[in-house]
Amino acid sequence: EVQLVESGGGLVQPGRSLKLSCVASGFTFSNYGMNWIRQAPGKGLEWVAYISSGSSYIYYAETVKGRFTISRDNAKNTLYLQMTSLRSEDTALYYCARRDVYYGLSVGFAYWGQGTLVTVSS
Amino acid sequence: DIVMTQSPSSLAVSAGETVTINCKSSQSLLSSGNQKNYLAWYQQKPGQSPKLLIYLASTRESGVPDRFIGSGSGTDFTLTISSVQAEDLADYYCQQHYSYPLTFGSGTKLEIK
């Protein structure tokens, strides 16, 4: 069974840093691109960042570029999101999600974690 | 960036009715190479993570009831839910995965009368 379990969220002051983790199981982690997606309280979904299976390709949303860093450790089956210079508008539930490919075609995100809540407040 | 415009933002229907949710992209999501539209639909029930319903604009994900139908091409897409059931109470989002940055529609809240 595919499982994605996020952790590392919490209450942090504006301007500070936080690192999120997502531990994957039930599939060969090193074969899949991974994403971070967030959802502010009561709001819609916002894609944050993507990293390819071998970390060769990395993309960010403009709202986090230069402040957030996505990375992965395939030996540990773990995805990370290092967040710096945090702002109140970064407050959200952060999901990790697997980029799924069927018969060579990208299909979106078939697997999501349960999310970890980041609250940026003084 | 590709902007996804979703409508309506909310709707309330009675069980058994048919619902239509629209999604318009600011650029075509149709790949000239393989004639596939890189558009997905997700369902998010209260307190749960999103669930993939439809991919490549019209293909149902495994296990998704056939009352969920995706259609459209290019820049205009539709999610139709026929014979809505109480369990379909949820937020629905479209998402383009044609190019980065990936973008979602603003969501449609479906309420059951």
mmCIF file of N, CA and C in Angstrom, chain A residues 35 37 39 43-47 50 59-62 95 99 102 105-110 112-115, chain B residues 1 34 36 38 40 42 44 48-52 54-56 61 93 95 97 100-106:
data_model
loop_
_atom_site.group_PDB
_atom_site.id
_atom_site.type_symbol
_atom_site.label_atom_id
_atom_site.label_comp_id
_atom_site.label_asym_id
_atom_site.label_seq_id
_atom_site.Cartn_x
_atom_site.Cartn_y
_atom_site.Cartn_z
ATOM 1 N N ASN A 35 6.077 16.023 -5.234
ATOM 2 C CA ASN A 35 5.625 17.412 -5.148
ATOM 3 C C ASN A 35 5.261 17.790 -3.715
ATOM 4 N N ILE A 37 2.445 20.433 -2.099
ATOM 5 C CA ILE A 37 1.236 21.206 -2.407
ATOM 6 C C ILE A 37 0.702 21.693 -1.072
ATOM 7 N N GLN A 39 -2.322 24.088 1.273
ATOM 8 C CA GLN A 39 -3.705 24.553 1.325
ATOM 9 C C GLN A 39 -3.869 25.417 2.569
ATOM 10 N N LYS A 43 -9.012 27.550 2.275
ATOM 11 C CA LYS A 43 -8.719 27.999 0.911
ATOM 12 C C LYS A 43 -8.465 26.817 -0.022
ATOM 13 N N GLY A 44 -8.113 27.138 -1.258
ATOM 14 C CA GLY A 44 -7.888 26.116 -2.266
ATOM 15 C C GLY A 44 -6.475 25.560 -2.251
ATOM 16 N N LEU A 45 -6.201 24.725 -3.233
ATOM 17 C CA LEU A 45 -4.913 24.050 -3.344
ATOM 18 C C LEU A 45 -3.928 24.914 -4.118
ATOM 19 N N GLU A 46 -2.680 24.925 -3.645
ATOM 20 C CA GLU A 46 -1.617 25.654 -4.321
ATOM 21 C C GLU A 46 -0.405 24.736 -4.455
ATOM 22 N N TRP A 47 0.005 24.471 -5.675
ATOM 23 C CA TRP A 47 1.224 23.706 -5.903
ATOM 24 C C TRP A 47 2.422 24.541 -5.459
ATOM 25 N N TYR A 50 8.275 20.892 -7.131
ATOM 26 C CA TYR A 50 8.415 19.559 -7.722
ATOM 27 C C TYR A 50 9.888 19.197 -7.798
ATOM 28 N N TYR A 59 11.356 22.472 -9.762
ATOM 29 C CA TYR A 59 10.564 23.649 -10.107
ATOM 30 C C TYR A 59 9.870 24.159 -8.856
ATOM 31 N N TYR A 60 9.654 25.479 -8.828
ATOM 32 C CA TYR A 60 9.003 26.117 -7.691
ATOM 33 C C TYR A 60 7.898 27.056 -8.160
ATOM 34 N N ALA A 61 6.910 27.233 -7.300
ATOM 35 C CA ALA A 61 5.952 28.309 -7.489
ATOM 36 C C ALA A 61 6.661 29.636 -7.247
ATOM 37 N N GLU A 62 6.228 30.656 -7.949
ATOM 38 C CA GLU A 62 6.865 31.972 -7.810
ATOM 39 C C GLU A 62 6.759 32.487 -6.378
ATOM 40 N N TYR A 95 0.967 19.263 1.905
ATOM 41 C CA TYR A 95 0.855 17.882 1.474
ATOM 42 C C TYR A 95 2.055 17.514 0.600
ATOM 43 N N ARG A 99 3.990 12.334 -8.205
ATOM 44 C CA ARG A 99 3.680 12.553 -9.616
ATOM 45 C C ARG A 99 3.496 11.174 -10.245
ATOM 46 N N TYR A 102 1.106 7.075 -16.094
ATOM 47 C CA TYR A 102 0.490 5.835 -16.580
ATOM 48 C C TYR A 102 0.853 5.671 -18.051
ATOM 49 N N LEU A 105 2.477 8.531 -19.635
ATOM 50 C CA LEU A 105 1.784 9.819 -19.645
ATOM 51 C C LEU A 105 1.578 10.337 -18.222
ATOM 52 N N SER A 106 1.938 11.578 -17.997
ATOM 53 C CA SER A 106 1.703 12.201 -16.701
ATOM 54 C C SER A 106 0.204 12.335 -16.484
ATOM 55 N N VAL A 107 -0.261 11.935 -15.299
ATOM 56 C CA VAL A 107 -1.706 11.947 -15.035
ATOM 57 C C VAL A 107 -2.083 12.804 -13.836
ATOM 58 N N GLY A 108 -1.117 13.367 -13.160
ATOM 59 C CA GLY A 108 -1.441 14.162 -11.977
ATOM 60 C C GLY A 108 -0.976 13.465 -10.717
ATOM 61 N N PHE A 109 -1.703 13.711 -9.619
ATOM 62 C CA PHE A 109 -1.293 13.213 -8.309
ATOM 63 C C PHE A 109 -2.295 12.182 -7.798
ATOM 64 N N ALA A 110 -1.936 10.916 -7.935
ATOM 65 C CA ALA A 110 -2.841 9.860 -7.491
ATOM 66 C C ALA A 110 -2.685 9.547 -6.002
ATOM 67 N N TRP A 112 -1.534 11.138 -2.150
ATOM 68 C CA TRP A 112 -1.273 12.295 -1.306
ATOM 69 C C TRP A 112 -1.066 11.818 0.131
ATOM 70 N N GLY A 113 -0.270 12.578 0.861
ATOM 71 C CA GLY A 113 -0.198 12.337 2.288
ATOM 72 C C GLY A 113 -1.382 12.991 2.986
ATOM 73 N N GLN A 114 -1.363 12.926 4.309
ATOM 74 C CA GLN A 114 -2.449 13.525 5.086
ATOM 75 C C GLN A 114 -2.165 14.991 5.423
ATOM 76 N N GLY A 115 -0.947 15.433 5.180
ATOM 77 C CA GLY A 115 -0.583 16.825 5.382
ATOM 78 C C GLY A 115 0.006 17.110 6.750
ATOM 79 N N ASP B 1 2.510 31.870 -16.732
ATOM 80 C CA ASP B 1 1.852 30.828 -15.972
ATOM 81 C C ASP B 1 0.448 30.594 -16.526
ATOM 82 N N ASN B 34 0.988 14.225 -28.701
ATOM 83 C CA ASN B 34 0.212 13.011 -28.475
ATOM 84 C C ASN B 34 -1.292 13.235 -28.402
ATOM 85 N N LYS B 36 -3.072 14.633 -26.218
ATOM 86 C CA LYS B 36 -3.624 14.449 -24.877
ATOM 87 C C LYS B 36 -3.772 15.794 -24.199
ATOM 88 N N TYR B 38 -3.642 17.702 -20.732
ATOM 89 C CA TYR B 38 -3.059 17.473 -19.416
ATOM 90 C C TYR B 38 -3.847 18.223 -18.343
ATOM 91 N N ALA B 40 -6.457 17.453 -14.932
ATOM 92 C CA ALA B 40 -6.936 16.495 -13.942
ATOM 93 C C ALA B 40 -8.016 17.130 -13.078
ATOM 94 N N TYR B 42 -9.864 16.701 -9.168
ATOM 95 C CA TYR B 42 -9.710 16.132 -7.838
ATOM 96 C C TYR B 42 -10.961 16.394 -7.016
ATOM 97 N N GLN B 44 -12.101 16.656 -2.964
ATOM 98 C CA GLN B 44 -11.612 16.745 -1.587
ATOM 99 C C GLN B 44 -12.804 16.782 -0.645
ATOM 100 N N GLN B 48 -10.346 15.595 4.522
ATOM 101 C CA GLN B 48 -9.546 14.582 3.840
ATOM 102 C C GLN B 48 -8.582 15.212 2.836
ATOM 103 N N SER B 49 -7.604 14.425 2.426
ATOM 104 C CA SER B 49 -6.705 14.840 1.361
ATOM 105 C C SER B 49 -7.425 14.729 0.020
ATOM 106 N N PRO B 50 -6.986 15.502 -0.955
ATOM 107 C CA PRO B 50 -7.601 15.398 -2.284
ATOM 108 C C PRO B 50 -7.437 14.000 -2.871
ATOM 109 N N LYS B 51 -8.380 13.668 -3.743
ATOM 110 C CA LYS B 51 -8.385 12.374 -4.413
ATOM 111 C C LYS B 51 -8.486 12.599 -5.915
ATOM 112 N N LEU B 52 -7.634 11.934 -6.667
ATOM 113 C CA LEU B 52 -7.675 12.056 -8.123
ATOM 114 C C LEU B 52 -8.915 11.355 -8.657
ATOM 115 N N ILE B 54 -10.255 12.224 -12.205
ATOM 116 C CA ILE B 54 -10.165 12.180 -13.659
ATOM 117 C C ILE B 54 -8.779 12.647 -14.072
ATOM 118 N N TYR B 55 -8.162 11.967 -15.020
ATOM 119 C CA TYR B 55 -6.901 12.439 -15.569
ATOM 120 C C TYR B 55 -6.960 12.474 -17.088
ATOM 121 N N LEU B 56 -6.036 13.220 -17.656
ATOM 122 C CA LEU B 56 -6.015 13.431 -19.113
ATOM 123 C C LEU B 56 -7.398 13.844 -19.616
ATOM 124 N N GLU B 61 -10.043 7.693 -12.913
ATOM 125 C CA GLU B 61 -9.084 6.931 -12.125
ATOM 126 C C GLU B 61 -9.750 5.631 -11.672
ATOM 127 N N TYR B 93 -11.632 20.333 -7.642
ATOM 128 C CA TYR B 93 -10.604 21.190 -8.224
ATOM 129 C C TYR B 93 -10.147 20.627 -9.566
ATOM 130 N N GLN B 95 -6.935 20.922 -12.340
ATOM 131 C CA GLN B 95 -5.499 21.188 -12.259
ATOM 132 C C GLN B 95 -4.855 20.898 -13.599
ATOM 133 N N HIS B 97 -1.461 20.007 -15.620
ATOM 134 C CA HIS B 97 -0.089 19.531 -15.475
ATOM 135 C C HIS B 97 0.560 19.474 -16.855
ATOM 136 N N TYR B 100 5.012 23.709 -15.981
ATOM 137 C CA TYR B 100 5.306 24.293 -14.679
ATOM 138 C C TYR B 100 5.335 25.811 -14.796
ATOM 139 N N PRO B 101 4.841 26.517 -13.779
ATOM 140 C CA PRO B 101 4.316 25.998 -12.523
ATOM 141 C C PRO B 101 2.938 25.359 -12.691
ATOM 142 N N LEU B 102 2.748 24.232 -12.045
ATOM 143 C CA LEU B 102 1.445 23.579 -12.061
ATOM 144 C C LEU B 102 0.438 24.480 -11.354
ATOM 145 N N THR B 103 -0.784 24.488 -11.841
ATOM 146 C CA THR B 103 -1.786 25.369 -11.262
ATOM 147 C C THR B 103 -3.128 24.662 -11.114
ATOM 148 N N PHE B 104 -3.843 25.058 -10.059
ATOM 149 C CA PHE B 104 -5.165 24.536 -9.764
ATOM 150 C C PHE B 104 -6.225 25.604 -10.021
ATOM 151 N N GLY B 105 -7.423 25.151 -10.305
ATOM 152 C CA GLY B 105 -8.562 26.047 -10.265
ATOM 153 C C GLY B 105 -8.870 26.411 -8.824
ATOM 154 N N SER B 106 -9.725 27.388 -8.638
ATOM 155 C CA SER B 106 -10.021 27.897 -7.294
ATOM 156 C C SER B 106 -10.976 27.008 -6.509
#
